[in-house]
XYZ file of C-alpha atoms in Angstrom:
629
model
C 0.000 0.000 0.000
C 1.261 3.458 -0.877
C 2.168 5.571 2.149
C -1.119 7.302 3.043
C 0.625 10.618 3.635
C 1.891 10.543 0.043
C -1.394 9.909 -1.763
C -2.587 12.787 -3.926
C -5.754 14.438 -2.654
C -7.710 17.050 -4.537
C -10.807 19.176 -4.471
C -12.224 20.366 -7.771
C -15.539 22.161 -8.067
C -17.661 23.498 -10.845
C -16.076 26.721 -12.041
C -17.643 30.147 -11.456
C -17.905 30.589 -15.211
C -19.819 27.343 -15.629
C -22.133 28.366 -12.797
C -22.772 31.683 -14.487
C -23.701 29.941 -17.727
C -26.481 28.050 -15.950
C -27.815 31.017 -13.989
C -30.514 32.000 -16.477
C -31.640 28.418 -16.927
C -32.012 28.010 -13.171
C -34.145 31.130 -12.834
C -36.553 30.165 -15.618
C -37.312 26.607 -14.576
C -40.587 25.681 -12.957
C -40.908 23.565 -9.827
C -41.909 19.948 -10.592
C -44.903 18.523 -8.798
C -45.798 15.356 -10.688
C -44.963 11.772 -9.721
C -43.242 9.890 -12.522
C -41.285 6.710 -13.233
C -42.698 4.888 -10.228
C -41.307 7.457 -7.803
C -42.497 10.681 -6.278
C -40.979 14.006 -5.314
C -40.117 14.242 -1.645
C -40.971 16.908 0.878
C -38.659 19.802 1.656
C -37.393 18.084 4.787
C -37.208 14.414 3.808
C -34.229 13.614 1.591
C -34.129 9.851 1.989
C -34.909 7.887 -1.132
C -36.235 4.367 -1.465
C -35.177 3.065 -4.872
C -38.150 2.476 -7.125
C -38.405 -0.312 -9.660
C -39.668 0.770 -13.066
C -40.375 -1.874 -15.660
C -40.160 0.126 -18.893
C -38.161 -1.461 -21.703
C -38.128 0.960 -24.651
C -34.901 2.949 -24.777
C -35.241 6.708 -24.452
C -32.712 9.108 -26.032
C -32.974 12.463 -24.261
C -32.656 15.762 -26.094
C -31.977 19.223 -24.764
C -34.944 20.534 -22.796
C -36.484 17.114 -22.192
C -36.986 15.645 -18.746
C -35.637 12.455 -17.244
C -36.284 11.118 -13.751
C -34.206 9.322 -11.148
C -36.201 7.833 -8.281
C -38.771 10.577 -8.693
C -36.240 13.396 -8.932
C -36.658 15.468 -12.071
C -33.716 16.375 -14.280
C -34.001 18.763 -17.228
C -31.439 17.836 -19.886
C -29.192 20.719 -20.969
C -26.794 18.771 -23.195
C -25.715 15.295 -24.304
C -27.528 11.980 -24.257
C -27.524 8.731 -22.275
C -23.858 8.033 -22.994
C -22.761 11.381 -21.550
C -24.702 14.482 -20.678
C -25.565 17.270 -18.254
C -28.734 18.599 -16.729
C -30.385 20.411 -13.816
C -31.783 18.264 -10.999
C -34.508 19.697 -8.790
C -33.639 19.200 -5.122
C -36.641 19.993 -2.880
C -34.604 20.275 0.312
C -33.443 23.728 -0.791
C -36.109 24.309 -3.455
C -33.418 24.705 -6.081
C -31.958 22.930 -9.050
C -28.357 21.759 -9.030
C -26.096 21.148 -12.043
C -25.521 17.417 -12.597
C -23.786 15.227 -15.149
C -23.706 11.561 -16.112
C -22.109 8.962 -18.348
C -23.231 5.468 -19.290
C -26.692 5.562 -17.706
C -29.668 3.490 -18.876
C -32.858 5.416 -19.756
C -36.203 3.970 -20.857
C -39.417 5.669 -21.936
C -41.729 6.839 -19.188
C -45.357 5.846 -18.635
C -47.455 5.431 -21.763
C -47.975 8.636 -23.659
C -45.408 10.609 -21.658
C -42.547 12.400 -23.390
C -39.885 11.808 -20.776
C -37.397 9.143 -19.673
C -36.745 7.067 -16.574
C -33.229 6.280 -15.368
C -33.009 2.587 -14.499
C -29.259 2.120 -14.030
C -26.090 4.170 -13.606
C -25.007 7.210 -11.638
C -25.751 10.909 -11.854
C -23.093 13.195 -10.394
C -23.452 16.654 -8.926
C -21.172 19.114 -10.714
C -19.233 20.081 -7.623
C -17.758 18.800 -4.367
C -15.403 16.380 -6.100
C -18.042 15.037 -8.468
C -20.393 13.978 -5.713
C -22.428 10.945 -6.768
C -26.158 11.544 -6.504
C -27.534 8.112 -5.728
C -29.806 6.803 -2.999
C -28.229 8.888 -0.235
C -28.999 12.340 -1.560
C -29.046 14.018 1.833
C -25.434 13.187 2.597
C -24.221 13.798 -0.925
C -25.995 17.093 -1.499
C -24.940 18.326 1.933
C -21.382 17.835 0.716
C -22.204 19.856 -2.381
C -23.643 22.669 -0.280
C -20.297 23.181 1.406
C -18.456 23.395 -1.889
C -17.003 26.529 -3.337
C -15.374 27.411 -6.641
C -11.702 26.595 -6.908
C -9.444 23.616 -6.454
C -6.663 22.127 -4.373
C -4.290 19.301 -5.191
C -1.353 17.902 -3.246
C -0.085 15.094 -1.067
C -2.233 14.229 1.949
C 0.492 15.106 4.440
C 1.094 18.412 2.663
C -2.636 19.166 2.739
C -2.654 18.846 6.539
C 0.211 21.327 6.770
C -1.512 23.613 4.270
C -4.693 23.580 6.363
C -2.800 24.686 9.474
C -0.947 27.415 7.605
C -4.064 28.728 5.829
C -6.091 28.762 9.055
C -3.427 30.861 10.765
C -3.248 33.180 7.757
C -7.024 33.615 7.881
C -6.971 34.353 11.609
C -4.280 36.977 11.055
C -6.252 38.587 8.230
C -9.484 38.499 10.242
C -7.702 40.277 13.087
C -6.703 42.994 10.618
C -10.195 43.038 9.093
C -9.007 42.064 5.637
C -9.894 38.447 4.838
C -10.696 37.918 1.169
C -13.071 35.484 -0.467
C -10.136 33.707 -2.124
C -8.709 32.922 1.318
C -11.972 31.361 2.474
C -12.326 29.392 -0.742
C -8.752 28.109 -0.560
C -9.179 26.965 3.040
C -12.503 25.384 2.144
C -10.997 23.381 -0.689
C -8.024 22.213 1.367
C -10.475 20.872 3.963
C -12.510 19.110 1.315
C -9.368 17.565 -0.168
C -8.451 16.216 3.274
C -11.955 14.823 3.698
C -11.742 13.011 0.385
C -8.269 11.774 1.332
C -9.525 10.273 4.585
C -12.260 8.428 2.701
C -9.778 7.165 0.119
C -7.322 5.950 2.769
C -10.085 4.218 4.711
C -11.462 2.479 1.643
C -8.052 1.362 0.403
C -7.035 0.021 3.815
C -10.236 -1.955 4.268
C -10.149 -3.303 0.714
C -6.553 -4.502 0.781
C -6.893 -6.452 4.046
C -10.290 -7.958 4.787
C -9.146 -10.131 7.706
C -11.775 -9.605 10.458
C -9.015 -9.455 13.099
C -7.294 -6.640 11.238
C -10.555 -4.765 10.699
C -11.308 -5.082 14.421
C -7.886 -3.606 15.276
C -8.288 -0.593 13.024
C -11.971 0.060 13.869
C -11.151 2.574 16.669
C -8.789 4.429 14.324
C -11.427 4.625 11.581
C -14.015 5.842 14.090
C -11.668 8.623 15.179
C -10.973 9.577 11.565
C -14.715 9.763 10.878
C -15.081 12.064 13.870
C -12.238 14.318 12.699
C -13.570 14.290 9.148
C -16.922 15.561 10.371
C -15.186 18.511 12.041
C -13.553 19.642 8.835
C -16.194 22.105 7.509
C -18.669 21.415 10.309
C -21.043 24.292 10.979
C -20.182 26.438 13.986
C -20.917 29.798 15.574
C -18.764 32.359 13.814
C -19.437 35.319 16.106
C -16.283 37.210 16.919
C -14.344 35.945 13.932
C -15.390 38.657 11.526
C -17.975 36.862 9.418
C -21.124 34.807 9.825
C -22.341 31.505 8.484
C -25.244 31.879 6.125
C -28.266 29.548 6.157
C -27.792 26.324 4.244
C -29.915 27.660 1.404
C -27.635 30.688 1.090
C -24.542 28.517 1.015
C -26.172 26.429 -1.696
C -27.183 29.563 -3.567
C -23.634 30.850 -3.375
C -21.963 27.676 -4.523
C -24.247 26.730 -7.388
C -25.897 29.895 -8.570
C -24.551 33.421 -8.264
C -21.972 33.248 -5.473
C -23.482 36.104 -3.507
C -21.931 34.874 -0.275
C -18.478 33.484 -1.096
C -17.327 33.890 2.504
C -20.102 31.550 3.625
C -18.446 28.741 1.731
C -16.128 28.281 4.708
C -18.540 27.019 7.312
C -15.901 25.930 9.818
C -15.260 28.852 12.097
C -13.111 27.209 14.696
C -10.013 28.199 12.774
C -7.998 28.236 15.986
C -8.591 24.490 16.284
C -7.245 23.695 12.823
C -3.713 22.995 14.029
C -4.767 20.480 16.675
C -7.286 18.923 14.280
C -4.616 18.443 11.610
C -2.312 16.974 14.256
C -4.958 14.511 15.400
C -5.670 13.417 11.825
C -1.945 12.989 11.154
C -1.453 10.867 14.283
C -4.329 8.534 13.491
C -3.313 8.181 9.841
C 0.164 7.191 10.994
C -1.360 4.750 13.502
C -3.307 3.232 10.631
C -0.168 2.974 8.501
C 1.707 1.197 11.306
C -1.182 -1.221 11.924
C -1.222 -2.011 8.214
C 2.554 -2.552 8.153
C 2.385 -4.730 11.274
C -0.345 -6.898 9.742
C 1.953 -7.503 6.747
C 5.192 -7.705 8.757
C 7.696 -10.446 7.983
C 8.406 -10.753 11.713
C 6.681 -13.811 13.131
C 5.423 -14.629 16.605
C 7.171 -17.696 17.965
C 10.178 -19.431 16.520
C 8.190 -21.896 14.435
C 7.006 -19.025 12.236
C 3.380 -20.196 12.295
C 1.885 -17.115 13.953
C 1.998 -13.485 12.947
C 0.901 -10.084 14.231
C -2.796 -10.893 13.948
C -2.608 -14.387 15.466
C 0.113 -13.969 18.104
C -0.329 -13.075 21.770
C -0.492 -9.538 23.133
C 3.179 -9.288 24.041
C 4.317 -10.364 20.598
C 1.875 -7.954 18.988
C 3.276 -5.064 21.048
C 6.820 -5.963 19.981
C 5.972 -6.184 16.277
C 3.932 -2.962 16.362
C 6.791 -1.048 18.032
C 9.375 -2.350 15.560
C 7.203 -1.439 12.563
C 6.612 2.032 14.004
C 10.358 2.581 14.432
C 11.114 1.185 10.980
C 8.588 3.539 9.384
C 9.868 6.585 11.259
C 13.495 5.814 10.423
C 12.725 5.353 6.725
C 10.909 8.716 6.708
C 13.750 10.506 8.534
C 11.518 11.518 11.429
C 13.472 13.211 14.194
C 10.539 13.402 16.584
C 7.573 11.177 17.373
C 5.457 11.739 20.478
C 3.854 8.467 21.491
C 0.532 8.296 23.318
C 0.510 5.589 26.016
C 2.675 3.132 24.070
C 2.518 -0.519 25.078
C 5.797 -2.197 25.891
C 6.262 -5.927 26.259
C 8.529 -8.911 25.890
C 7.818 -11.523 23.249
C 9.291 -14.403 21.308
C 9.759 -13.369 17.682
C 11.463 -14.583 14.556
C 13.287 -11.858 12.613
C 14.233 -13.301 9.254
C 15.881 -16.628 10.136
C 16.906 -15.490 13.610
C 14.781 -16.558 16.583
C 14.784 -14.301 19.644
C 13.203 -15.901 22.702
C 12.846 -12.654 24.629
C 12.842 -9.349 22.757
C 11.894 -6.512 25.097
C 10.365 -3.159 24.196
C 10.684 -0.751 27.122
C 9.453 2.859 27.192
C 10.283 5.477 29.803
C 7.418 7.826 30.701
C 3.703 7.763 29.908
C 3.853 9.746 26.650
C 7.504 9.714 25.606
C 8.805 11.685 22.661
C 11.517 9.843 20.783
C 13.978 10.614 18.038
C 13.848 7.518 15.784
C 17.112 8.545 14.085
C 18.991 8.471 17.400
C 19.195 4.683 17.446
C 22.391 3.454 19.047
C 23.614 -0.111 19.415
C 24.492 -1.207 22.954
C 25.590 -4.432 24.625
C 21.958 -5.186 25.480
C 20.207 -4.039 22.321
C 19.280 -0.710 20.739
C 18.598 2.578 22.546
C 16.615 5.605 21.391
C 16.850 9.033 23.003
C 14.545 12.044 23.156
C 14.833 14.787 20.497
C 17.709 17.191 21.205
C 18.627 15.206 24.296
C 20.783 12.301 25.421
C 18.070 10.989 27.729
C 17.128 7.420 26.771
C 13.363 7.015 26.341
C 13.178 3.627 24.604
C 15.099 0.348 24.801
C 14.832 -2.507 22.332
C 16.677 -5.163 24.345
C 17.581 -8.753 23.543
C 17.296 -10.569 26.866
C 18.645 -13.870 25.481
C 22.119 -14.894 26.573
C 22.917 -17.110 23.595
C 24.051 -15.409 20.355
C 23.052 -11.994 21.724
C 25.186 -10.029 19.233
C 23.727 -11.921 16.274
C 20.190 -11.258 17.479
C 20.837 -7.565 18.119
C 22.280 -7.289 14.607
C 19.161 -8.920 13.127
C 16.901 -6.329 14.794
C 19.271 -3.488 13.859
C 19.233 -4.585 10.229
C 15.466 -4.933 10.169
C 14.933 -1.378 11.414
C 17.086 -0.107 8.557
C 18.842 3.166 7.995
C 17.467 6.593 7.262
C 16.819 7.193 3.570
C 17.544 10.416 1.752
C 14.111 11.325 0.418
C 14.415 14.877 -0.740
C 13.024 16.011 -4.051
C 15.206 19.110 -4.118
C 17.261 19.311 -7.286
C 19.822 22.074 -7.113
C 22.366 20.676 -9.555
C 23.350 22.911 -12.435
C 22.316 22.376 -16.030
C 25.040 21.887 -18.608
C 24.943 21.732 -22.408
C 24.658 17.956 -22.452
C 21.647 17.856 -20.112
C 19.965 20.810 -21.824
C 20.320 19.033 -25.189
C 18.638 15.941 -23.731
C 15.738 17.986 -22.392
C 15.442 20.166 -25.498
C 16.817 18.178 -28.475
C 16.228 21.018 -30.942
C 18.136 23.717 -29.031
C 20.919 25.419 -30.995
C 24.386 24.958 -29.481
C 25.153 28.687 -29.498
C 21.795 29.518 -27.927
C 22.452 26.848 -25.330
C 25.736 28.447 -24.289
C 24.074 31.846 -23.961
C 21.041 30.876 -21.895
C 22.471 28.190 -19.576
C 24.129 30.689 -17.182
C 20.851 32.567 -16.787
C 18.808 29.368 -16.410
C 21.064 28.141 -13.607
C 21.052 31.559 -11.943
C 17.295 32.064 -11.951
C 16.349 28.459 -11.153
C 17.969 28.994 -7.761
C 17.039 32.645 -7.262
C 13.358 31.971 -8.000
C 13.369 28.786 -5.935
C 12.494 26.340 -8.701
C 14.433 23.510 -7.071
C 12.019 20.577 -6.816
C 12.041 17.923 -9.482
C 8.295 18.243 -9.949
C 8.406 21.995 -10.582
C 11.371 21.777 -12.927
C 9.591 19.127 -14.955
C 6.494 21.343 -15.213
C 8.606 24.429 -16.008
C 10.633 22.799 -18.774
C 7.569 21.035 -20.186
C 5.912 24.387 -20.835
C 9.089 25.891 -22.286
C 9.489 22.903 -24.605
C 6.028 23.379 -26.090
C 6.105 27.193 -26.183
C 9.473 27.374 -27.978
C 9.549 24.100 -29.951
C 12.213 22.771 -27.581
C 14.079 26.099 -27.375
C 14.330 26.303 -31.155
C 12.068 29.355 -31.578
C 12.451 32.164 -29.034
C 10.215 34.401 -31.143
C 6.700 33.476 -32.333
C 6.652 32.351 -35.955
C 4.114 33.689 -38.498
C 0.854 31.755 -38.328
C -2.921 32.113 -38.460
C -2.914 33.390 -34.871
C -3.380 37.160 -34.652
C -0.710 37.347 -31.948
C 1.983 36.296 -34.432
C 1.330 39.468 -36.467
C 1.515 41.742 -33.435
C 4.411 44.050 -32.532
C 4.280 42.401 -29.127
C 4.104 38.827 -30.359
C 5.241 35.838 -28.316
C 8.892 36.055 -27.292
C 11.251 34.494 -24.772
C 11.224 31.086 -23.123
C 7.580 31.449 -22.089
C 6.495 33.395 -25.212
C 5.445 36.639 -23.510
C 2.598 38.088 -25.613
C 0.807 41.466 -25.641
C 1.908 44.865 -24.352
C -0.677 45.746 -21.711
C -0.744 42.527 -19.693
C 2.744 41.128 -20.272
C 5.436 43.293 -21.858
C 4.449 46.394 -19.874
C 4.436 44.813 -16.378
C 7.589 42.842 -17.201
C 9.270 46.098 -18.232
C 8.237 47.632 -14.897
C 9.618 44.600 -13.067
C 12.988 44.872 -14.819
C 13.191 48.594 -14.140
C 12.502 47.829 -10.501
C 15.650 45.704 -10.578
C 17.592 48.716 -11.883
C 17.689 47.622 -15.543
C 17.183 50.403 -18.079
C 14.969 48.551 -20.523
C 12.522 49.833 -23.150
C 10.383 46.916 -24.290
C 7.703 49.267 -25.613
C 9.988 50.432 -28.391
C 12.292 47.418 -28.497
C 10.153 44.350 -27.717
C 12.574 42.149 -29.694
C 14.948 42.333 -26.713
C 12.756 39.770 -24.936
C 13.868 37.234 -27.546
C 17.337 38.396 -28.616
C 18.811 39.289 -25.216
C 19.494 35.965 -23.409
C 18.980 37.531 -19.976
C 15.482 38.806 -20.702
C 14.521 35.791 -22.809
C 15.128 33.671 -19.703
C 14.082 36.139 -16.989
C 10.732 36.782 -18.686
C 9.858 33.107 -18.258
C 10.674 33.117 -14.529
C 8.780 36.378 -14.000
C 5.718 35.021 -15.770
C 5.923 31.661 -13.954
C 6.587 32.815 -10.394
C 5.318 36.377 -10.160
C 2.688 36.997 -12.805
C 0.832 33.641 -12.862
C 2.131 31.957 -9.680
C 2.351 28.564 -11.384
C 4.249 27.036 -8.458
C 0.986 26.481 -6.560
C 0.182 23.627 -8.969
C 3.651 22.052 -8.968
C 3.560 19.795 -5.911
C 2.731 16.748 -8.037
C 2.743 15.545 -11.643
C -0.958 14.798 -11.988
C -2.723 15.608 -15.242
C -5.024 18.033 -13.392
C -2.014 20.032 -12.196
C -0.492 20.003 -15.666
C -3.758 21.173 -17.239
C -4.046 24.105 -14.820
C -0.452 25.134 -15.511
C -0.877 24.739 -19.272
C -3.965 26.948 -19.166
C -2.118 29.612 -17.149
C 0.812 29.604 -19.570
C -1.119 29.348 -22.835
C -4.463 30.945 -21.973
C -3.539 33.266 -19.098
C -6.099 31.759 -16.696
C -7.448 28.389 -15.571
C -11.082 28.967 -16.559
C -11.245 29.318 -20.346
C -8.998 29.125 -23.408
C -9.713 31.460 -26.258
C -13.057 32.264 -27.818
C -15.639 30.544 -29.968
C -18.723 31.617 -31.904
C -22.100 30.846 -30.395
C -23.821 28.566 -32.961
C -27.214 30.129 -32.217
C -26.529 33.829 -31.702
C -23.310 34.030 -33.695
C -21.793 36.089 -30.892
C -18.191 35.701 -29.803
C -17.961 34.076 -26.382
C -15.379 32.494 -24.121
C -14.624 28.819 -24.697
C -14.706 26.953 -21.392
C -14.228 23.509 -22.940
C -11.270 24.345 -25.187
C -7.901 22.828 -24.405
C -4.688 24.882 -24.381
C -2.673 24.770 -27.590
C -0.417 21.738 -27.790
C -2.164 20.000 -24.894
C -1.400 16.525 -26.256
C 2.319 17.331 -26.122
C 2.247 19.236 -22.846
C 0.678 16.353 -20.956
C 3.394 13.889 -22.013
C 5.918 14.242 -19.201
C 7.586 10.858 -19.489
C 10.595 11.961 -21.499
C 11.549 14.639 -18.976
C 11.159 12.541 -15.828
C 14.355 10.593 -16.459
C 16.570 13.682 -16.363
C 15.934 14.631 -12.756
C 17.680 12.397 -10.251
C 17.878 12.846 -6.489
C 20.880 11.201 -4.853
C 20.473 7.574 -5.947
C 16.728 7.765 -6.355
C 14.608 8.804 -9.321
C 11.651 10.885 -8.283
C 9.269 8.836 -10.402
């Protein structure tokens, strides 16, 4: 099982632009009142659904404006068909319609003479709150949707916990100054939702991969605690004194799916001061779960015959195996501090590899000791661990056997392992050979000119992780045809005919929003530049060809926020920022009905098929002896 702290968690909601597109449709729709497809609409307080059986057999192909029903809930189709489509589902609990989508559902004709369809199989998903599935438990699922806000978050689970603590403190500081912004609330909201989805994913994976009833019984208290903590993430609370107020559930719904009148209400957890302890509690229980999982799969056996393991051995043996797996995990993750809550010591007979130890003792000092797992030191009796920043011994792993004591101590020492260098920082310099591998089409003379500036700014702008460098160079490769074209070539795009056409490693385009602010930035550094009259300098001067890319990446578009992983979602957001200037839409299209020019929310950034292929670049970024991928 992948380390739970390293799984990627995300929160992606329907975009504000997509919400705006549906606003008029929502306002014009009537409230349904008719029972159809064997089901009936429910009251405004009862959200529980009993699945209805409908015996129709004739396939129904929905068209825009037609109605289909799921367990009595009416959906007006806005696009697509049974294979894939979208619509507006009426939800009586808040007397509103919510945007929904589906793929691969089965629809049959409704009762005789009725021009509508009945859904008999498949799932309909709310367009928000991580694609919430609208099935038989609408109350729980729609409640999740009501807490959703526009925006997204993506990162490792452990990083999300740290991000929640940091964002909560930032919000508290801004509230104290009376200047919290809606983006801050939305960002905190989405981090919380990502953590919630991560907890569910970790729980499901753990339970699926080991179905032994004894294991499930051991982890049940941990899962119960995680459920309790999950419920606190975005739980409603009294917000008095914190500078804003929770809105009624209807208002939160209205904000998140209609016109966003109350963006601050999207953060319904107001106990921001508790975020740090909540994140700490979640982290501790996730780590407990990881250790229990490792112990259940441990190669250490109870008894010298090797017939019993962690789940079948006695309590003493279980305590020994659990403690060894905890130490092994902490050492491999380079943890320098781990505060244990009422750890259980014990002495048990175990078999480590081919070595049998009749009496292996785990001994803790203090009720809730804090240990430094990396402080392990071999002694005549076993292995000692001290407290962080102290020489005080807080844990002994002692071999009490007299026979072959050294051999047995060595077996335990070897099993615990050594610390592993697991940094993803890449601060090595680029040279011509490596640059040619990354960008095969780069000219040798151009390579010599830009390498010094690339190495300089990679460090100065803090682009030192393998993940961010891969993203950064991926965009440069597509924008410049692998550093072959530092100035936009003539094409059908209007920008290529402009005085301020695409130039530099990130193809800076347009005076008002790019050349002008970049000029101001350079002048702020003391450089006497005049890009208004000499825009070609952004391509012909190696310094500005390179610096413009770093300015655009780090300062203008803040692409680093999406660089903590190599998921396709992160790459798409970055590609949209680089190619389209935002993450919402790319370019414009003509409305087929009105003929008017309008933003294209479904269009992909130029060269998307190439941008999303990261495989060739991954091999060029090595960390110590380990590849990052």
